[in-house]
mmCIF file with all atom_site columns, C-alpha atoms in Angstrom:
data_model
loop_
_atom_site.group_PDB
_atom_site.id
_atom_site.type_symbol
_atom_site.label_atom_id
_atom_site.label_alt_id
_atom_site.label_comp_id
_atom_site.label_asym_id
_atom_site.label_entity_id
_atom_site.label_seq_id
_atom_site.pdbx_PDB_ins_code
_atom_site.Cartn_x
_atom_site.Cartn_y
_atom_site.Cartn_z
_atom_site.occupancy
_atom_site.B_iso_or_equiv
_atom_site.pdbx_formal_charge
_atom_site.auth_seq_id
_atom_site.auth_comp_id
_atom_site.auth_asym_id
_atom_site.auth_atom_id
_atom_site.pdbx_PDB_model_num
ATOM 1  C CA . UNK A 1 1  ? 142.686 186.882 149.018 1.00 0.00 ? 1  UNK A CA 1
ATOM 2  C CA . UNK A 1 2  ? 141.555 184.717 151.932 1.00 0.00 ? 2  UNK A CA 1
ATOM 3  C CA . UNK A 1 3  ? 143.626 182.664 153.601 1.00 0.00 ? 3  UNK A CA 1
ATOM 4  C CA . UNK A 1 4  ? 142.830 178.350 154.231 1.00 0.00 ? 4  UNK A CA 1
ATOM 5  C CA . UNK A 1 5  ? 144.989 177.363 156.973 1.00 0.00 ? 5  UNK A CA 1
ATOM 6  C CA . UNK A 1 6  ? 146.117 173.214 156.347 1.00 0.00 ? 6  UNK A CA 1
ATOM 7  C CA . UNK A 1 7  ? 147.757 171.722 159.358 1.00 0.00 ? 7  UNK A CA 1
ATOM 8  C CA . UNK A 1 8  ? 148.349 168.544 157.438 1.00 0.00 ? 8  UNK A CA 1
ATOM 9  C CA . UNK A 1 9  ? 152.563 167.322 158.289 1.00 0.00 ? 9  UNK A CA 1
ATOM 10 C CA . UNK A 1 10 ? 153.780 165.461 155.770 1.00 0.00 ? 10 UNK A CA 1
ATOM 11 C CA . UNK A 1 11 ? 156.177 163.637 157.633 1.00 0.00 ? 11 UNK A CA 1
ATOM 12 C CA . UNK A 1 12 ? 157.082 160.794 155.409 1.00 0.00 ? 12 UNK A CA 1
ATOM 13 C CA . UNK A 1 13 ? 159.161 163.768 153.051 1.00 0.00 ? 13 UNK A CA 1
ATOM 14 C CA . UNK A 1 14 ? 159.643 165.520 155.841 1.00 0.00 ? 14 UNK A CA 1
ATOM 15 C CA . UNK A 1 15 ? 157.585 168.759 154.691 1.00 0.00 ? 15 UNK A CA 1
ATOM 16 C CA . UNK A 1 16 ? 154.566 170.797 155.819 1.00 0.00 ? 16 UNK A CA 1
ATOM 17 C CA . UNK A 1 17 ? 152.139 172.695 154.183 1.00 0.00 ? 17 UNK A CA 1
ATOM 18 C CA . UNK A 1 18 ? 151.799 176.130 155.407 1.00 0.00 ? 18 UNK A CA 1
ATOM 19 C CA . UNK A 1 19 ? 148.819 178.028 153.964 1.00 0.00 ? 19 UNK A CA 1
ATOM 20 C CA . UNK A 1 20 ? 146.626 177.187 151.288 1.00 0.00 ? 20 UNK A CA 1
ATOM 21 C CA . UNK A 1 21 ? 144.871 180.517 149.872 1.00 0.00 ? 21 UNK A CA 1
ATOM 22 C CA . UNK A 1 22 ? 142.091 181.316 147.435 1.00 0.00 ? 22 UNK A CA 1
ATOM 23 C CA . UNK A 1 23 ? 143.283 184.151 144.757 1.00 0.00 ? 23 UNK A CA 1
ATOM 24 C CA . UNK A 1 24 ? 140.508 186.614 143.464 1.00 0.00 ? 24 UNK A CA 1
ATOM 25 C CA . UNK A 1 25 ? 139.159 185.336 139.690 1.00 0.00 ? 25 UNK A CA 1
ATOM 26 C CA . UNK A 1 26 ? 138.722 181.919 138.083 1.00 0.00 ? 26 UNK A CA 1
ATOM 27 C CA . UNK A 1 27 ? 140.214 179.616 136.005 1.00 0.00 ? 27 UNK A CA 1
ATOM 28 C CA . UNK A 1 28 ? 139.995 180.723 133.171 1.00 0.00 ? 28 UNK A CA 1
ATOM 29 C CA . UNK A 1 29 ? 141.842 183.913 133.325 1.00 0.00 ? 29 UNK A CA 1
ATOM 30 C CA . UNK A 1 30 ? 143.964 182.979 136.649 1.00 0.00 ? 30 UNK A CA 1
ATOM 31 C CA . UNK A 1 31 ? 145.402 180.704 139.042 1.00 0.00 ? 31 UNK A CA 1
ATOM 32 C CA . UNK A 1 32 ? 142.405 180.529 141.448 1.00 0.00 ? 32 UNK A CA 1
ATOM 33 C CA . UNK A 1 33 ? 144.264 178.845 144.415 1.00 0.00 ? 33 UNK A CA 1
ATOM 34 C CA . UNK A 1 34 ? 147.793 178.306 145.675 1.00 0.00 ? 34 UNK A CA 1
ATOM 35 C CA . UNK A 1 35 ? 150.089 177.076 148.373 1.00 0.00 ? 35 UNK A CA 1
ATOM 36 C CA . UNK A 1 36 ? 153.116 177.943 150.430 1.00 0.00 ? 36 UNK A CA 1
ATOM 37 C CA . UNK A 1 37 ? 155.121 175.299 151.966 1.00 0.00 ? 37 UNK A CA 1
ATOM 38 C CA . UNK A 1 38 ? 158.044 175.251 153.441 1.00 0.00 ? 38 UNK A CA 1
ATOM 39 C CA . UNK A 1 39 ? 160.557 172.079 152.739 1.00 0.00 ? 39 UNK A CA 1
ATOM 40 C CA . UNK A 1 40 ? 163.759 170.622 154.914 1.00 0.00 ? 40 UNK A CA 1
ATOM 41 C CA . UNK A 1 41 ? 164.869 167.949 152.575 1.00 0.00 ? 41 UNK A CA 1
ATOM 42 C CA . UNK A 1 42 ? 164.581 167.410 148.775 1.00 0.00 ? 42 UNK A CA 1
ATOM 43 C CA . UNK A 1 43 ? 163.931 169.076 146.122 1.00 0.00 ? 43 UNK A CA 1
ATOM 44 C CA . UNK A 1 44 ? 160.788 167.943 144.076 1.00 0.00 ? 44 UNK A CA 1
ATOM 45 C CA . UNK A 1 45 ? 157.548 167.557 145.229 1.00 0.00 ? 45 UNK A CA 1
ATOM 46 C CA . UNK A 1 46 ? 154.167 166.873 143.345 1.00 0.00 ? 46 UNK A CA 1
ATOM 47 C CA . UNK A 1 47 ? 150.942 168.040 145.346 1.00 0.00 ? 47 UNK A CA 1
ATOM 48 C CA . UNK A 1 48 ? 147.511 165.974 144.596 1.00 0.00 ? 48 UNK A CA 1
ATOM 49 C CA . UNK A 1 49 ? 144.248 167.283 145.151 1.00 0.00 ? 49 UNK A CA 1
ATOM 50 C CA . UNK A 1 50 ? 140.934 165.243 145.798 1.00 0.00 ? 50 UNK A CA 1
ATOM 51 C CA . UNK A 1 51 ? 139.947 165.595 141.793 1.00 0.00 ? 51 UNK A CA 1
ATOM 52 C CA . UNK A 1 52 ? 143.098 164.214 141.523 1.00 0.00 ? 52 UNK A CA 1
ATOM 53 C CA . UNK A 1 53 ? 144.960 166.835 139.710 1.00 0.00 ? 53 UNK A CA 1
ATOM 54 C CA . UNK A 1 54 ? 148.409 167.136 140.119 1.00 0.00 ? 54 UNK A CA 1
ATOM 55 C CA . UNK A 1 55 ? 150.888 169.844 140.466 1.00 0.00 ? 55 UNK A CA 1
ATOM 56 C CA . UNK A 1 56 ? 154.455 169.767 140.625 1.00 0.00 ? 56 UNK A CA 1
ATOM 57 C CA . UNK A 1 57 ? 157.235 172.478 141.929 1.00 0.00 ? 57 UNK A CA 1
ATOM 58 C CA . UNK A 1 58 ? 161.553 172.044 141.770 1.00 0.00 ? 58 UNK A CA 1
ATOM 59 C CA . UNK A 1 59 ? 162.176 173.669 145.003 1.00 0.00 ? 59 UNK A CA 1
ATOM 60 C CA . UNK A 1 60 ? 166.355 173.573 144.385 1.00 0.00 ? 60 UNK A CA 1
ATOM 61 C CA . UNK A 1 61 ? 166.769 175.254 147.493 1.00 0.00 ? 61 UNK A CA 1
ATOM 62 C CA . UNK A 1 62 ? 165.425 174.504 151.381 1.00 0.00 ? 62 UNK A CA 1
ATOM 63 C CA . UNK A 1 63 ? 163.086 176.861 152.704 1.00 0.00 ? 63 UNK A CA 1
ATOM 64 C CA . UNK A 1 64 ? 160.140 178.840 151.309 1.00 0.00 ? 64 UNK A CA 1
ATOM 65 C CA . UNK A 1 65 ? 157.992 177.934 148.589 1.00 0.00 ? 65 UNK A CA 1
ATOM 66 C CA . UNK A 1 66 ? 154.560 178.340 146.906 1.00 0.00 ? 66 UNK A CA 1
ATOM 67 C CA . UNK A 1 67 ? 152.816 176.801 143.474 1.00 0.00 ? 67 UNK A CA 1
ATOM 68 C CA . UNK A 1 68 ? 149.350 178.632 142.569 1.00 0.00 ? 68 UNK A CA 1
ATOM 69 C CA . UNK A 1 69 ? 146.827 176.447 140.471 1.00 0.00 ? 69 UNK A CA 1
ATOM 70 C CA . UNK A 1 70 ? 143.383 175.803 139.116 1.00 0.00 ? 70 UNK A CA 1
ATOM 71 C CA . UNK A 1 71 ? 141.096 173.222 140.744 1.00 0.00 ? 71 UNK A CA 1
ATOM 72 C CA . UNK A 1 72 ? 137.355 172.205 141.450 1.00 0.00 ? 72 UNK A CA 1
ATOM 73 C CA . UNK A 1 73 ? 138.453 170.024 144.382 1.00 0.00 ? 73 UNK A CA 1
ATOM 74 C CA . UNK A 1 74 ? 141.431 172.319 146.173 1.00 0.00 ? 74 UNK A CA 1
ATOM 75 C CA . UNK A 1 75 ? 142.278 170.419 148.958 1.00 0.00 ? 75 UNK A CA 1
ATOM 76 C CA . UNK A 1 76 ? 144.878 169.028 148.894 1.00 0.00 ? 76 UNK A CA 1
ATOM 77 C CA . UNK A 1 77 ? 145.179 165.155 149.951 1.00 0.00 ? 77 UNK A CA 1
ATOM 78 C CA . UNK A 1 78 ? 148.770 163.917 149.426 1.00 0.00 ? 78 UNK A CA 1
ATOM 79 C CA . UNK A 1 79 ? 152.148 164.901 148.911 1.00 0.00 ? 79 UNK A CA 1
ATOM 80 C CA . UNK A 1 80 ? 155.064 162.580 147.275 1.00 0.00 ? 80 UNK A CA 1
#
């Protein structure tokens, strides 16, 4: 697995993303990317990527997080 390091802040939610990573395989038989983040206040969050695809995680709890998912266009652009 290799590891793409995203320095984008989201400071508007008050969250940043932490590591986005390529997983071995493809979409059709995996996740082929995913995400840790780390959150300080709330507790949904959708992630959009430049096709834009969306991807949403209940994090119920501050702290630690991660959502794995299947993209052409994996960066990821916004955050609400």
């Amino acid at each position: 697995m290799a590891l793409f390091y995203c320095t984008a802040a989201f400071d508007k939610v008050q969250r940043t993303i932490a590591a986005l990573y390529k997983n071995a395989g493809n979409c059709a038989s995996h996740y082929n990317f995913g995400l840790d983040f780390t959150n300080t206040k709330g507790w949904g969050f959708t992630f959009y990527d430049d096709d834009p695809d969306d991807y949403t995680v209940a994090a119920v709890r501050n702290g630690n997080h991660s959502v794995e998912y299947c993209s052409d266009s994996h960066n990821i652009t916004s955050v609400s």
